[in-house]
Each structure stands twice: as structure tokens, then as C-alpha cells.
CSV table of C-alpha atoms in Angstrom, one decimal:
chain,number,residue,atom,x,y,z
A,36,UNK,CA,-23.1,-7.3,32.3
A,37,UNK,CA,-22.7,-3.7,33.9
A,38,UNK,CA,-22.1,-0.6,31.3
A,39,UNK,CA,-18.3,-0.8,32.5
A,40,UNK,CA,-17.9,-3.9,31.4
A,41,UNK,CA,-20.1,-3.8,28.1
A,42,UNK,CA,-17.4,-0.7,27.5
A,43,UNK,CA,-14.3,-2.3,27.9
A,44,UNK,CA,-15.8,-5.8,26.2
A,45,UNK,CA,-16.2,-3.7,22.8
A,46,UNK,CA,-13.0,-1.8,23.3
A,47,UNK,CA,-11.3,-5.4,23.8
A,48,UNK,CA,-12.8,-7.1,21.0
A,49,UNK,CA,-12.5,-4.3,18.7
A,50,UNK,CA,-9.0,-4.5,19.4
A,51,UNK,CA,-8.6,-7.7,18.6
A,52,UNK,CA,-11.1,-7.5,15.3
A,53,UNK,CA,-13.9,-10.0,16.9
A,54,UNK,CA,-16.5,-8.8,14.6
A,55,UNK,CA,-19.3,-10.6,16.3
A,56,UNK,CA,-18.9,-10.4,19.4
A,57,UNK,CA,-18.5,-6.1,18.9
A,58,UNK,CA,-22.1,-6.4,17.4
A,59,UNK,CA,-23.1,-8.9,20.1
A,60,UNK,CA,-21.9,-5.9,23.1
A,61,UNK,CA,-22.9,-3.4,20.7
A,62,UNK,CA,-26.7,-4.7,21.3
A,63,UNK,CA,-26.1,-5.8,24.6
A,64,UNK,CA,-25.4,-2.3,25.6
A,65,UNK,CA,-28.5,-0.4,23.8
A,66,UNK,CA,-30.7,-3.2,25.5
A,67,UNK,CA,-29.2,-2.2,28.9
A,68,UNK,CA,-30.1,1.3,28.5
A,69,UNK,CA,-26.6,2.6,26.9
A,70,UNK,CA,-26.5,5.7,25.4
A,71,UNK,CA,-24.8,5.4,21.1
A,72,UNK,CA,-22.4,8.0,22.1
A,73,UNK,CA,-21.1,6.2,24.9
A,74,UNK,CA,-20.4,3.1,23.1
A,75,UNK,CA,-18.9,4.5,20.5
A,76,UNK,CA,-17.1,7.6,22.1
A,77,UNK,CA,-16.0,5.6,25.2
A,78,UNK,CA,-15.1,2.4,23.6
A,79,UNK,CA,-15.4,1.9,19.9
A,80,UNK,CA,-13.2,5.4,18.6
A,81,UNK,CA,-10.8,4.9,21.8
A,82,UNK,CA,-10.2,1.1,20.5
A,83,UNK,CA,-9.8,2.1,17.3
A,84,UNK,CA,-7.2,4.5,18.3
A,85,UNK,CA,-5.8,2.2,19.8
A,86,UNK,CA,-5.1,0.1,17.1
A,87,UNK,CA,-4.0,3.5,15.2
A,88,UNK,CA,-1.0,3.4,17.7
A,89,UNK,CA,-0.2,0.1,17.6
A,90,UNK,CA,0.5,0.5,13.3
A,91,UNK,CA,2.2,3.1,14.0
A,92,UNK,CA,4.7,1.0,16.6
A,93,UNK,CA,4.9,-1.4,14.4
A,94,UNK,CA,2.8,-3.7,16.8
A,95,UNK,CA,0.1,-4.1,14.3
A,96,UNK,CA,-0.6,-4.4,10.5
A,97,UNK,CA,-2.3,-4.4,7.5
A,98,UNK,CA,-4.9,-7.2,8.4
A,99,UNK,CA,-5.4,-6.3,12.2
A,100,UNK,CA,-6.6,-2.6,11.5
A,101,UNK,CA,-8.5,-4.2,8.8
A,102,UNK,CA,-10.3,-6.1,11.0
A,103,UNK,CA,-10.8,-3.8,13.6
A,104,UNK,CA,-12.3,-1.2,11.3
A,105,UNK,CA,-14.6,-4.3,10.3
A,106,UNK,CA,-15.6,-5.2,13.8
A,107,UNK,CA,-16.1,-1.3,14.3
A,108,UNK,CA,-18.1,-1.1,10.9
A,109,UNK,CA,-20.4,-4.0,12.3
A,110,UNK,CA,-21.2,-1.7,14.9
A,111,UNK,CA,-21.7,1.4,13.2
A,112,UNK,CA,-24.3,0.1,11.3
A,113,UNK,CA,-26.6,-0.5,14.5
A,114,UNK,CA,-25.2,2.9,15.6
A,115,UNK,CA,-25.5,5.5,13.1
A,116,UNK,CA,-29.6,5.8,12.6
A,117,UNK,CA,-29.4,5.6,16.3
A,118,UNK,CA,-26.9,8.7,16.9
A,119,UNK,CA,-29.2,9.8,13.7
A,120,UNK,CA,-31.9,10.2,15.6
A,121,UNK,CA,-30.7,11.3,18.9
A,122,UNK,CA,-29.3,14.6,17.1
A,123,UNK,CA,-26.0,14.1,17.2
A,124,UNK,CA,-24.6,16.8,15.6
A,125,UNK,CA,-21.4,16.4,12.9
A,126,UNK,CA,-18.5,18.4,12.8
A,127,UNK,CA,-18.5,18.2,9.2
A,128,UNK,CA,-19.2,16.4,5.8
A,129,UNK,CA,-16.4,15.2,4.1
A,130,UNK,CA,-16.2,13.7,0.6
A,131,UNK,CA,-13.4,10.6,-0.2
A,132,UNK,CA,-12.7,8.7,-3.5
A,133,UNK,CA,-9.5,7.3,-4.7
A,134,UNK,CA,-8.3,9.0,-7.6
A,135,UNK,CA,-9.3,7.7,-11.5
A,136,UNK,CA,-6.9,4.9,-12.7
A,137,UNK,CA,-6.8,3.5,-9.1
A,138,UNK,CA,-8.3,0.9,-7.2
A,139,UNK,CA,-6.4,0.8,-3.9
A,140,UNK,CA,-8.9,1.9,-1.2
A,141,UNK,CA,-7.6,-0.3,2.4
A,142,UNK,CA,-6.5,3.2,3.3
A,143,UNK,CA,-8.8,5.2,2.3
A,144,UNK,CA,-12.0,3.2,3.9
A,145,UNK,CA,-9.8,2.9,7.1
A,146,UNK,CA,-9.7,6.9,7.3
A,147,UNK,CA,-13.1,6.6,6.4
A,148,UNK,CA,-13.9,4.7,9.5
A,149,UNK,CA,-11.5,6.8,11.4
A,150,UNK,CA,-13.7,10.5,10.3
A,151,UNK,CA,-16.8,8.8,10.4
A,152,UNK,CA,-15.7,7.9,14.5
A,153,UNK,CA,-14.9,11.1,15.0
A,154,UNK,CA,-18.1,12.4,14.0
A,155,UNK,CA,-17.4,13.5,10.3
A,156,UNK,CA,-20.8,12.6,7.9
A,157,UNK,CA,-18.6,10.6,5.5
A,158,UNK,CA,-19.5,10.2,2.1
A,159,UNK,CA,-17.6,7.8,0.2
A,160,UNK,CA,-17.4,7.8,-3.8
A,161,UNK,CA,-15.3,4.8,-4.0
A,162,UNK,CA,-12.6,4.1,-6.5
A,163,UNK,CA,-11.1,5.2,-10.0
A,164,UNK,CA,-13.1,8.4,-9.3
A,165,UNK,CA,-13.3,10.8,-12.3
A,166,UNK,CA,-13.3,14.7,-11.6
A,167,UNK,CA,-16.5,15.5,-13.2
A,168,UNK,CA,-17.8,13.0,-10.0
A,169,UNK,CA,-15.9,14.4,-7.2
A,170,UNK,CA,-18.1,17.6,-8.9
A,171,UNK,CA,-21.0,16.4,-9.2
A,172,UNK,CA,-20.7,15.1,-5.2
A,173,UNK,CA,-19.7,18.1,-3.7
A,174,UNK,CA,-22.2,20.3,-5.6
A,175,UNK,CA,-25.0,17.9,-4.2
A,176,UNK,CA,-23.7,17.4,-0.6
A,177,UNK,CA,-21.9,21.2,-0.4
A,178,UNK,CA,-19.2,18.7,2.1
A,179,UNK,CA,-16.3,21.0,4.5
A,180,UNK,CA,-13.8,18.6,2.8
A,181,UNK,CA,-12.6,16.4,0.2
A,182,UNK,CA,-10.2,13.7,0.2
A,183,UNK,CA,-8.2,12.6,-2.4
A,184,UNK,CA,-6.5,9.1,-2.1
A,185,UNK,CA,-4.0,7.7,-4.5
A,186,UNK,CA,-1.8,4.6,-4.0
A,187,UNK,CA,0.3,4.8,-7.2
A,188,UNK,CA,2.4,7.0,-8.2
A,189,UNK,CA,1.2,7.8,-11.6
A,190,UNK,CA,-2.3,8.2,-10.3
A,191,UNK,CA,-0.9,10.9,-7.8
A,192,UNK,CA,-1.0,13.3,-10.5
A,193,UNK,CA,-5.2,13.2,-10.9
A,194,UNK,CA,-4.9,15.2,-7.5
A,195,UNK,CA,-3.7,18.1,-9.8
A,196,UNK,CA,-6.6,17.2,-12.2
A,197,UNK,CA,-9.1,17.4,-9.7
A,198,UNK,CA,-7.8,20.4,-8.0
A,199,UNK,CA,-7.7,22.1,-11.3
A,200,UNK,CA,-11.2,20.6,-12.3
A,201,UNK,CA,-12.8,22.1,-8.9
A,202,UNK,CA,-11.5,25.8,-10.1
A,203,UNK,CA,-12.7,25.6,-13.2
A,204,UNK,CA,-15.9,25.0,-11.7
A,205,UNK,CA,-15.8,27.3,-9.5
A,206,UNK,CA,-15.1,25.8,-6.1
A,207,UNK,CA,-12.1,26.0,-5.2
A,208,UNK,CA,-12.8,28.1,-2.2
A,209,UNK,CA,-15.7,27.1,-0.9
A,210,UNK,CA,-14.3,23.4,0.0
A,211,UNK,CA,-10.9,22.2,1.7
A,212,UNK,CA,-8.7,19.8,0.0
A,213,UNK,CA,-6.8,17.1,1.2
A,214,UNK,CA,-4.8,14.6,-0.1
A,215,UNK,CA,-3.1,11.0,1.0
A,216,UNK,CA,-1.8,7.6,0.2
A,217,UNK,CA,1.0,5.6,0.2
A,218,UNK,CA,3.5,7.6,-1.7
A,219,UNK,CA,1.9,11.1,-1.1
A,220,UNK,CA,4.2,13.4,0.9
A,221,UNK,CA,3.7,17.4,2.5
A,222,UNK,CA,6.2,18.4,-0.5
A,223,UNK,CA,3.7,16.7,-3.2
A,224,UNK,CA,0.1,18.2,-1.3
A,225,UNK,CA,1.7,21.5,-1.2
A,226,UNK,CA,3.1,21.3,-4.9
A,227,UNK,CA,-0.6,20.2,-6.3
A,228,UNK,CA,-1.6,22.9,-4.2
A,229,UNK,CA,-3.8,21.1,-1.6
A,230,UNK,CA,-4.8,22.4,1.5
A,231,UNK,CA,-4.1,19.4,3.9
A,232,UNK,CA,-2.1,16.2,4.1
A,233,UNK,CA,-1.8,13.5,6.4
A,234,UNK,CA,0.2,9.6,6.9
A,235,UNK,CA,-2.4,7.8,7.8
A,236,UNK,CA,-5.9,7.6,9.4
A,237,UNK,CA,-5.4,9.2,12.4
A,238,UNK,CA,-3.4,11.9,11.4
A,239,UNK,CA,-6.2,12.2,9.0
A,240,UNK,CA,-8.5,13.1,11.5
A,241,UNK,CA,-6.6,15.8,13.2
A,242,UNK,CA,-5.8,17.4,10.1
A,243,UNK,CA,-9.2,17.7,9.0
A,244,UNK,CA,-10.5,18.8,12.4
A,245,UNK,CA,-7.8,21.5,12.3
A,246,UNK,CA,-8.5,22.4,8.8
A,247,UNK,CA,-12.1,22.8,9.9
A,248,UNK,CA,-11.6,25.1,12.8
A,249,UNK,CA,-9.2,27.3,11.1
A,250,UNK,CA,-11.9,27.7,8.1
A,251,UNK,CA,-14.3,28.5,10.0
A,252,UNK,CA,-13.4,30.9,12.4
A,253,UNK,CA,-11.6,32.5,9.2
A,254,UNK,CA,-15.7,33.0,7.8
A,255,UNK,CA,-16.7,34.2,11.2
A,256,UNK,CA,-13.9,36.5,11.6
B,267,UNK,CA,19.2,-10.7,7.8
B,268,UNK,CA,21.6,-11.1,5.3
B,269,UNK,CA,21.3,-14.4,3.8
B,270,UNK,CA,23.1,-15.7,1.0
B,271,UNK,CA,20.8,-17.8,-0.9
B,272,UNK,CA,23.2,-17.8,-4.1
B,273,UNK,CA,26.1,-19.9,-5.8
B,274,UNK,CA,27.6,-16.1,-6.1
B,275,UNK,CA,28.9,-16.9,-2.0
B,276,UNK,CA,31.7,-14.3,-1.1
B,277,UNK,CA,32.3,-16.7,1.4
B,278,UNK,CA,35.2,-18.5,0.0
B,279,UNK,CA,37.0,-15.3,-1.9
B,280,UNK,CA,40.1,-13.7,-0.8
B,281,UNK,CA,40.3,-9.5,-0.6
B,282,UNK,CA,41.8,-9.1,-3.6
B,283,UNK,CA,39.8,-11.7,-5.3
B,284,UNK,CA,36.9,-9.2,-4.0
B,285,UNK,CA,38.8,-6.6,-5.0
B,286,UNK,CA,38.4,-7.1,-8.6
B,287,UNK,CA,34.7,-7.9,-8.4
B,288,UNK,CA,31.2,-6.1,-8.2
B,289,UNK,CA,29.5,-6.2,-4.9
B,290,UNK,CA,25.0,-6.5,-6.2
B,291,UNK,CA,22.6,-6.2,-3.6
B,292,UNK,CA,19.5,-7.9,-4.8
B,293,UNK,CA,15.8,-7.7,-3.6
B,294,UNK,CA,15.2,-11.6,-2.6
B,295,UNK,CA,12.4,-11.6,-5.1
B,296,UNK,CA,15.1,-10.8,-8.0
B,297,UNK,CA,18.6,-12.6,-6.2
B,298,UNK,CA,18.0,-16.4,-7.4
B,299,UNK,CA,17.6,-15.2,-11.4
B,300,UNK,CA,20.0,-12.5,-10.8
B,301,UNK,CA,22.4,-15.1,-9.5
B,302,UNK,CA,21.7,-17.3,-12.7
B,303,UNK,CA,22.8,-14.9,-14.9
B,304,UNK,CA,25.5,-13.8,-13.0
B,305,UNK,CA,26.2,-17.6,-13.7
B,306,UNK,CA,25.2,-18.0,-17.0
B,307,UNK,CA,27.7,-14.7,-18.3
B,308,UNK,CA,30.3,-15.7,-15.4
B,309,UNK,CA,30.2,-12.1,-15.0
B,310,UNK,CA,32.2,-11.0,-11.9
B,311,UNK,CA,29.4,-10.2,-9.3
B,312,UNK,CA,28.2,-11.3,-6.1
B,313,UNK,CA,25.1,-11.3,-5.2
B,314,UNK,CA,23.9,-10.3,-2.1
B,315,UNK,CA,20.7,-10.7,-1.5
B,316,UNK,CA,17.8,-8.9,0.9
B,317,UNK,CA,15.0,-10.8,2.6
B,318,UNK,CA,11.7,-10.7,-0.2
B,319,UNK,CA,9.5,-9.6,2.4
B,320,UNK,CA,11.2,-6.4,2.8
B,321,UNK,CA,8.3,-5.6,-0.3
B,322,UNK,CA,5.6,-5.7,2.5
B,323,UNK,CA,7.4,-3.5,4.8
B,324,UNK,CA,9.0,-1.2,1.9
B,325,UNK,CA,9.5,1.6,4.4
B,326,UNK,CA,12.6,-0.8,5.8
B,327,UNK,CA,13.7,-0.7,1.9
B,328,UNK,CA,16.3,1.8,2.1
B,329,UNK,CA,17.4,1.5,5.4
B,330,UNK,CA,18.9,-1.9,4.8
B,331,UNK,CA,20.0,-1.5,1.4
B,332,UNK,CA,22.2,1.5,2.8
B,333,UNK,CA,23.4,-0.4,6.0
B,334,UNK,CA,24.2,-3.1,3.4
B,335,UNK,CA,25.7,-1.3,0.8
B,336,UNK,CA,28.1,0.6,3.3
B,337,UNK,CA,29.3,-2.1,4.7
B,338,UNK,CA,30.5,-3.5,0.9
B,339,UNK,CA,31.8,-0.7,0.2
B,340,UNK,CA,34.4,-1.3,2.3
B,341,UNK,CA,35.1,-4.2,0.3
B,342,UNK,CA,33.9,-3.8,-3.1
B,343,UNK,CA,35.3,-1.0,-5.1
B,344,UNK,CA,31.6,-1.0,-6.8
B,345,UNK,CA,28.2,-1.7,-5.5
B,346,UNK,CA,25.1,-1.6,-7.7
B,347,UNK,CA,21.4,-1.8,-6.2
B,348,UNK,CA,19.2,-4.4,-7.9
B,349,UNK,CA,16.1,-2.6,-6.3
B,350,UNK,CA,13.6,-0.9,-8.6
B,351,UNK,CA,12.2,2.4,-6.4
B,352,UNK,CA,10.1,-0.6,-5.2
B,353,UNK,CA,7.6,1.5,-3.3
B,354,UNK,CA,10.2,3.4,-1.5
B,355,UNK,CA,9.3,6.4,-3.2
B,356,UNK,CA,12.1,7.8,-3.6
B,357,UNK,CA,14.0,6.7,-0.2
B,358,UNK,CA,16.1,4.3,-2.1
B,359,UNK,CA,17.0,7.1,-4.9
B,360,UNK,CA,18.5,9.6,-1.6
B,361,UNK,CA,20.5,6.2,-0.7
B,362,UNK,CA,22.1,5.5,-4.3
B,363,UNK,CA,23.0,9.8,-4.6
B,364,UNK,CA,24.0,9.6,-1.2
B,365,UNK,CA,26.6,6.8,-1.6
B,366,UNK,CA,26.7,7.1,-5.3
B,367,UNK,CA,25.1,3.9,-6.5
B,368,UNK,CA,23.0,3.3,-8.9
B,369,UNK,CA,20.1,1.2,-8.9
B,370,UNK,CA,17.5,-0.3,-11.4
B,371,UNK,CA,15.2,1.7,-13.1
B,372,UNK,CA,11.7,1.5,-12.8
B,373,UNK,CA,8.8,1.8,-10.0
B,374,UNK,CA,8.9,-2.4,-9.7
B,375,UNK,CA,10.7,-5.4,-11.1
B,376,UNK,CA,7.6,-5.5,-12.7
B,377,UNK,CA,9.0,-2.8,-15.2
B,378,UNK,CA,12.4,-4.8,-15.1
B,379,UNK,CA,10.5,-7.9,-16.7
B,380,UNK,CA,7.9,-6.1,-18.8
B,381,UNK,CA,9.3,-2.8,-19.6
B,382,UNK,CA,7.6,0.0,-18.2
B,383,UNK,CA,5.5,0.7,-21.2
B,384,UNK,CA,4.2,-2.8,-21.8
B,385,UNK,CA,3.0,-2.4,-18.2
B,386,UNK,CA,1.7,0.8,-18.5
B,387,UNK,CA,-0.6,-0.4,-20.8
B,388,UNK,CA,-1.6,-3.8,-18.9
B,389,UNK,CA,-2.8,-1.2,-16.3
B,390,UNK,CA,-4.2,1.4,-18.7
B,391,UNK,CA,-6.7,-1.5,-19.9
B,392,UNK,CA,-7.2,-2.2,-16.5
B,393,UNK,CA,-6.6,-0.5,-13.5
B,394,UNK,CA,-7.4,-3.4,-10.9
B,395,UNK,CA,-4.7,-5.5,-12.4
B,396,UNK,CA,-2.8,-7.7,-9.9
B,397,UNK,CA,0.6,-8.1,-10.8
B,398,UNK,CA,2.1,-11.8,-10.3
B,399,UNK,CA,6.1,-12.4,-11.1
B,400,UNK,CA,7.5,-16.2,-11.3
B,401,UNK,CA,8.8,-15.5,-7.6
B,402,UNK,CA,5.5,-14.3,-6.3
B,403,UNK,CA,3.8,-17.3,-8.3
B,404,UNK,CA,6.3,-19.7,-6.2
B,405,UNK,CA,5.8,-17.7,-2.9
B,406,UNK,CA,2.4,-16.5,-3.1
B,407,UNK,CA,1.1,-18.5,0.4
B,408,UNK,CA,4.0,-17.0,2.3
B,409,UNK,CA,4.6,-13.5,0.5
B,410,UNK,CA,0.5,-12.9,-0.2
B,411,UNK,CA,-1.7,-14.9,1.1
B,412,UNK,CA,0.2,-15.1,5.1
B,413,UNK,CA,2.0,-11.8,5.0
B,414,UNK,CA,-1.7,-9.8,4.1
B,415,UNK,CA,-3.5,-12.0,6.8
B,416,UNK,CA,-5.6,-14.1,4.4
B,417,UNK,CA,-4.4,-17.4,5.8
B,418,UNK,CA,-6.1,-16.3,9.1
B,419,UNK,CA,-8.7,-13.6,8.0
B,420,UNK,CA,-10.0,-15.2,4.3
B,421,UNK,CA,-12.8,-12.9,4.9
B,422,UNK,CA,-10.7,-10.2,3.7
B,423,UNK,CA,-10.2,-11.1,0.4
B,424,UNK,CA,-12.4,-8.6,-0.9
B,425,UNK,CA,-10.9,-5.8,1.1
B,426,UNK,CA,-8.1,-6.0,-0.3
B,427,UNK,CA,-8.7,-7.5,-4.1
B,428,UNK,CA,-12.3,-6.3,-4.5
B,429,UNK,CA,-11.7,-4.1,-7.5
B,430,UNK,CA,-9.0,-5.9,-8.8
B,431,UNK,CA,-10.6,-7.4,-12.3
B,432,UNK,CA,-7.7,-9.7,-13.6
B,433,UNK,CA,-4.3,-11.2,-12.6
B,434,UNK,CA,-1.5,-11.1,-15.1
B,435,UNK,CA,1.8,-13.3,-14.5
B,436,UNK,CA,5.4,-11.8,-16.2
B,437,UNK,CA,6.4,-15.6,-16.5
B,438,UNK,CA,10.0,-15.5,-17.0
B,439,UNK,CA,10.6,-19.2,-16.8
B,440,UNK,CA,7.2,-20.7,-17.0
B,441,UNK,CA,6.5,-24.8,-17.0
B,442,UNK,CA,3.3,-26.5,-16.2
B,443,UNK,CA,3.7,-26.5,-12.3
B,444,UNK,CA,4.4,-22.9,-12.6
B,445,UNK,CA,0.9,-22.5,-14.7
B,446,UNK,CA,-1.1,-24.8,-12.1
B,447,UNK,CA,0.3,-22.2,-8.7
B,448,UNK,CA,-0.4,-19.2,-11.1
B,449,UNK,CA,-3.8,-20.4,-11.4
B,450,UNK,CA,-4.2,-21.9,-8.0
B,451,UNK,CA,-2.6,-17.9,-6.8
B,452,UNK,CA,-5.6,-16.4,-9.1
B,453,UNK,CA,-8.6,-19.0,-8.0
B,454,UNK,CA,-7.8,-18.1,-4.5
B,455,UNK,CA,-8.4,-14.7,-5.7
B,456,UNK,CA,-11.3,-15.3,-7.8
B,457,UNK,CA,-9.8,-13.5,-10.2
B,458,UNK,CA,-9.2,-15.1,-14.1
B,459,UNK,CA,-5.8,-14.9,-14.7
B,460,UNK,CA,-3.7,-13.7,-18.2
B,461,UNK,CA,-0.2,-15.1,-18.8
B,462,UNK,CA,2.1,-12.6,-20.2
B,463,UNK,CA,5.8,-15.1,-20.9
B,464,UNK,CA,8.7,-12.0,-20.6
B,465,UNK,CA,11.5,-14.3,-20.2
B,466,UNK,CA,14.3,-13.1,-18.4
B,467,UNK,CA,15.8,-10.9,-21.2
B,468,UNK,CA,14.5,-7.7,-19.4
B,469,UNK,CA,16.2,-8.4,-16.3
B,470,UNK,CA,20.0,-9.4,-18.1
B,471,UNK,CA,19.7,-5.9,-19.8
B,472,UNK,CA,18.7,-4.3,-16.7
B,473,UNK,CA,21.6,-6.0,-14.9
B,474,UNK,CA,24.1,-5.8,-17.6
B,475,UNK,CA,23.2,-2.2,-17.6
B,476,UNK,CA,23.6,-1.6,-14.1
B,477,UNK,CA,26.9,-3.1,-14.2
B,478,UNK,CA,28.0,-1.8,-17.4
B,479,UNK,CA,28.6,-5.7,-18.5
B,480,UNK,CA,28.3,-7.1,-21.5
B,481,UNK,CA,24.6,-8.4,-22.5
B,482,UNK,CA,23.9,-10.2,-26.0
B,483,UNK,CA,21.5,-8.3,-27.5
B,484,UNK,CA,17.6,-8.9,-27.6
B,485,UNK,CA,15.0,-8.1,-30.1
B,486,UNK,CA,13.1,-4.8,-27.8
């Protein structure tokens, strides 16, 4: 197979959620002398993307970006000592739990995927996360970001909890919030008084990218 | 999409037999025991009923409640929403104040069946609690297992139902075939599975509220 077509065979079957046949390119490729970042910045992340835009037409659903963002997992395990070792730099480190009292996390691991593709260091907590352990996380891994994901409306309100729990120990201000989930809106993040909100993966990412870039050239201003 | 599934047909009435009656647009998941009490009171009310799956898709929710509800309107002098919010957060709520409906309270018609506080507490003493509902127990292939792609992706199961620790059926009218899907629903899950019987009493207040009609009383 040429690079071409070991590019558009993972973009294809990521697409279409053919989990081993992704890993199956995904080796072919390194064996032929393929660089990580090509595979996953010329064919995994624009697949994925892909399928981004098809939920949002209403082409896709629930199960097909699940499977994709398996397949794309698959992958990202060979991948990510690889880009690892080649010094790939991240744009940032980003912390995500759903909110104690939930369990729902489809959404959340997919935005997950979607960061971790864009080249955020994504460090997931899981669900029915308490505040003292968003805490203790972002004291250990000092992240750009952290994501709050709720799927129920009387678990949206642990947002507040956490924002509140973050002042009261003292960082507020040196990590962005954002928030999301099914029944989260831009009136509810502002009103808990987080710093970002987005619909769905994608948005996710640009948010967060954005969010990143206006922090920082606010420190190096 | 409108499909009457119910012996509360407005096929057959006259304009001013309509006149005089209440126009109910029911979710499908709540239209077959909303038509049996309809029945059972001979209450004046036809149901109209909305496709179930509208729950997987519940941004669609208040769109075709209002396209539907307009359209009675102009026949019934009152229409009443047998929709819980439903996961429209809030959609459906701008659609009843917009037209001035009302609809029934509650996130789900899991609060309609339970009461809000009973179900408060199956989730506060477990959070990954699945919630099952004598129509879901019936349709759980189509409205579960097909509509969230486990009929064609099984290896999903775990993506979606992972931390999910127990499934509880609201039976409102439960007999032993009901039991054996219930189980058969919370096998496929691998999840052990708690049988809560509600009855339907929740649902004829809720109604009979809505409507403003008269409901025997029920011990709370």
C-alpha cells in the first residue's frame, strides 16, 4: 500500500467505525515508514471530524461516533508513546470528569477523544467526580483546563459546587473552566460562572483552543 | 407522523362533537394507558398521540408537539400536553407559555409513575440506575437495544451502561410475561434488576390534573 492510500484507508474506516482494520492501517503505516503525526493529523482527527459533521446533520448518531471514537481509540493507543517520544508538543492539559451523582460519560469520553486528537494531554477522572478530586487533580497535574460534564439536570448544579470548591481553594484563577452536557446551555455556564461552554465535541475543541490563546497571551501581555 | 394508535379516534366525531371535548397530545410511550383511562373515566378527551421514539431524538420534542398542538387548536377549544420536560429542557415549557398549554410536571414519565421524590431517592441510592417503564419493558429491542445501535454494535454495551449498577422497572401493570422481558431487558444488560409496582394511579392524577377532571382519590 502507498502512504496515500494507508491515509485515506484509516480515514475511511474510521468513518465507518471498523476498529480493526484502523489498527491494522495504523501499523501498516508505521511499518512503511509513516510519520504518527501524519496518521493521525491527516487521517484519524480529519475522519473524526468528519463524523463530528455528520451528527451534526443528522447523518449520524449516537452509536456511529461511538464507534468511530473506538476505532480512533484503537489507534491512539499504538500512537500516543509514539508522538510521546517524537516530542510532540501539547497545546495543553485538560482535566474532564462528569459531575458527582452522575454516570453519563458517552459525551464526555467522545470530547475526550476529540481534545486528545487535537493535541490536548487529556486526563480523564471519570464519573460521579466529587470536588475534593477535581482538587486534588488539578493541584497534581497544574492542567490549562477543566471540564465539567453533567447529563442530568439535577447534577448540573455540582458545576456551582465545584466552581465554588476551586475558589475556596484557591484556584480559581489559575485554571479555565468549562462546562457541557446534554441539558447545559451559554445562559447556565455563564450563570455558574464558568469560563467556557460548548454543544458537543467539536465545538469543545475550538472553545478550549480559544480559551487557551486568549489566557495566554493575557499572561504574556 | 401522527398516528392514532387509540380507541379515543377523532376520526369519526363531528365539529361540534369536538367542540365540547379536550384535544391530549400524548408521548407514544404514555398514549395506550393514557387512552385507557381516558376509557375507563369516559372522560371527554382524545388522545393524540406522538411517535415513542421522539425520546431518542428529544431535540424534535417541541417542535412537533407545537406543530401538533396548533393545528388542534383550531379544533379543540383546549389542548393539554401529556409530555413531562422529557429532556427537552425547557423547549417544551416555551411551547406550553407560548400557546398557553399546560403540560405534565416532572423531568420524565418516570416522575409521572413514581413521583418525583420516590425517584429521587431510587437515584440518590444509586446514581447508575437505569430506569425501565412497562412501555420500555415491551419495546426495549426497538426503543433500546436498535435505536442505541446494540443490535448491530453489542460491543457497546459497556459504553453506554458501564456504570449503571441496577435496573429498576415502574411496573404499572405487571404479569409474568412482563417480569420475564424485564429480566430478559436487564440480562441483556448484565445488570440485576429491582421491580418497583406503581400502578397507574400516578399517571390518572397527573392526567386528571392536567385536565382539571375528576380523579378518585389515591392513598399518596
Amino acid at each position: 500500500m502507498t502512504p496515500d492510500e494507508i491515509l485515506q484507508g484509516l480515514y475511511d474506516q474510521t468513518l465507518v467505525g471498523n476498529a480493526p482494520a484502523v489498527l491494522d492501517l495504523t501499523h501498516t503505516g508505521l511499518d512503511l515508514g509513516m510519520e504518527p503525526q501524519s496518521l493521525l493529523f491527516d487521517a484519524l482527527i480529519p475522519s473524526l471530524e468528519e463524523v463530528g459533521a455528520r451528527f451534526e446533520r443528522g447523518d449520524f448518531f449516537v452509536p456511529e461516533m461511538l464507534i468511530a471514537g473506538r476505532a480512533m481509540a484503537g489507534a491512539m493507543e499504538v500512537l500516543r508513546p509514539l508522538l510521546a517520544e517524537t516530542g510532540v508538543q501539547t497545546i495543553g492539559t485538560f482535566v474532564m470528569g462528569t459531575v458527582k451523582g452522575d454516570v453519563h460519560d458517552i459525551g464526555k469520553n467522545l470530547v475526550n477523544i476529540m481534545l486528545e486528537g487535537a493535541g490536548f494531554n487529556v486526563i480523564d477522572l471519570g464519573v460521579q467526580v466529587a470536588p475534593e478530586k477535581f482538587i486534588e487533580a488539578i493541584n497534581e497535574h497544574q492542567p490549562d483546563i477543566v471540564g465539567f460534564s453533567a447529563f442530568l439536570t439535577t447534577t448540573m448544579p455540582m458545576f456551582k459546587a465545584n466552581i465554588n470548591a476551586l475558589q475556596k481553594a484557591g484556584l480559581r484563577d489559575s485554571v479555565i473552566v468549562m462546562v457541557g452536557g446534554a441539558p447545559v446551555t451559554q445562559e447556565y455556564a455563564d450563570a455558574v460562572g464558568a469560563d467556557g461552554y460548548a454543544s458537543d465535541a467539536s465545538a469543545c475543541v475550538k472553545r478550549a483552543k480559544d480559551l487557551l490563546t486568549k489566557r495566554r497571551s493575557l499572561v504574556s501581555a | 407522523m401522527l398516528t392514532s394508535t387509540t380507541s379515543s379516534s377523532t376520526s369519526s366525531r363531528s365539529p361540534a362533537d369536538i367542540a365540547a371535548r379536550i384535544g391530549l397530545i400524548a408521548c407514544g410511550a404514555l398514549a395506550q394507558p393514557a387512552a385507557a383511562l381516558v376509557d375507563r373515566h369516559a372522560w371527554p378527551v382524545d388522545v393524540h398521540p406522538l411517535p415513542p421514539l421522539l425520546h431518542n431524538r428529544p431535540h424534535l420534542i417541541a417542535g412537533q408537539v407545537e406543530a401538533l398542538a396548533t393545528s388542534l387548536l383550531r379544533r379543540y377549544p383546549t389542548v393539554a400536553i401529556g409530555y413531562a420536560d422529557c429532556g427537552t429542557y425547557g423547549a417544551l415549557d416555551e411551547v406550553c407559555d407560548r400557546l398557553g398549554l399546560r403540560r405534565l410536571a416532572g423531568l420524565h414519565c418516570y416522575d409521572v409513575y413514581a413521583g418525583p421524590a420516590r425517584l429521587q431517592r431510587f437515584f440518590d441510592e444509586q446514581p447508575g440506575t437505569y430506569v425501565l417503564t412497562d412501555f420500555l419493558v415491551r419495546s426495549f429491542g426497538r426503543t433500546v437495544l436498535q435505536e442505541l445501535g446494540l443490535d448491530r454494535h453489542p460491543e457497546l454495551r459497556d459504553d453506554y451502561f458501564g456504570h449503571y449498577t441496577r435496573v429498576v422497572w415502574l411496573a404499572q401493570e405487571p404479569d409474568p410475561e412482563l417480569h420475564r422481558l424485564a429480566q430478559q431487558a436487564a440480562d441483556s444488560l448484565g445488570l440485576p434488576l429491582t421491580v418497583v409496582d406503581t400502578g397507574t394511579a400516578g399517571l390518572e392524577r397527573a392526567i386528571g390534573g392536567l385536565l382539571t377532571l375528576p380523579v378518585p382519590a389515591f392513598p399518596a
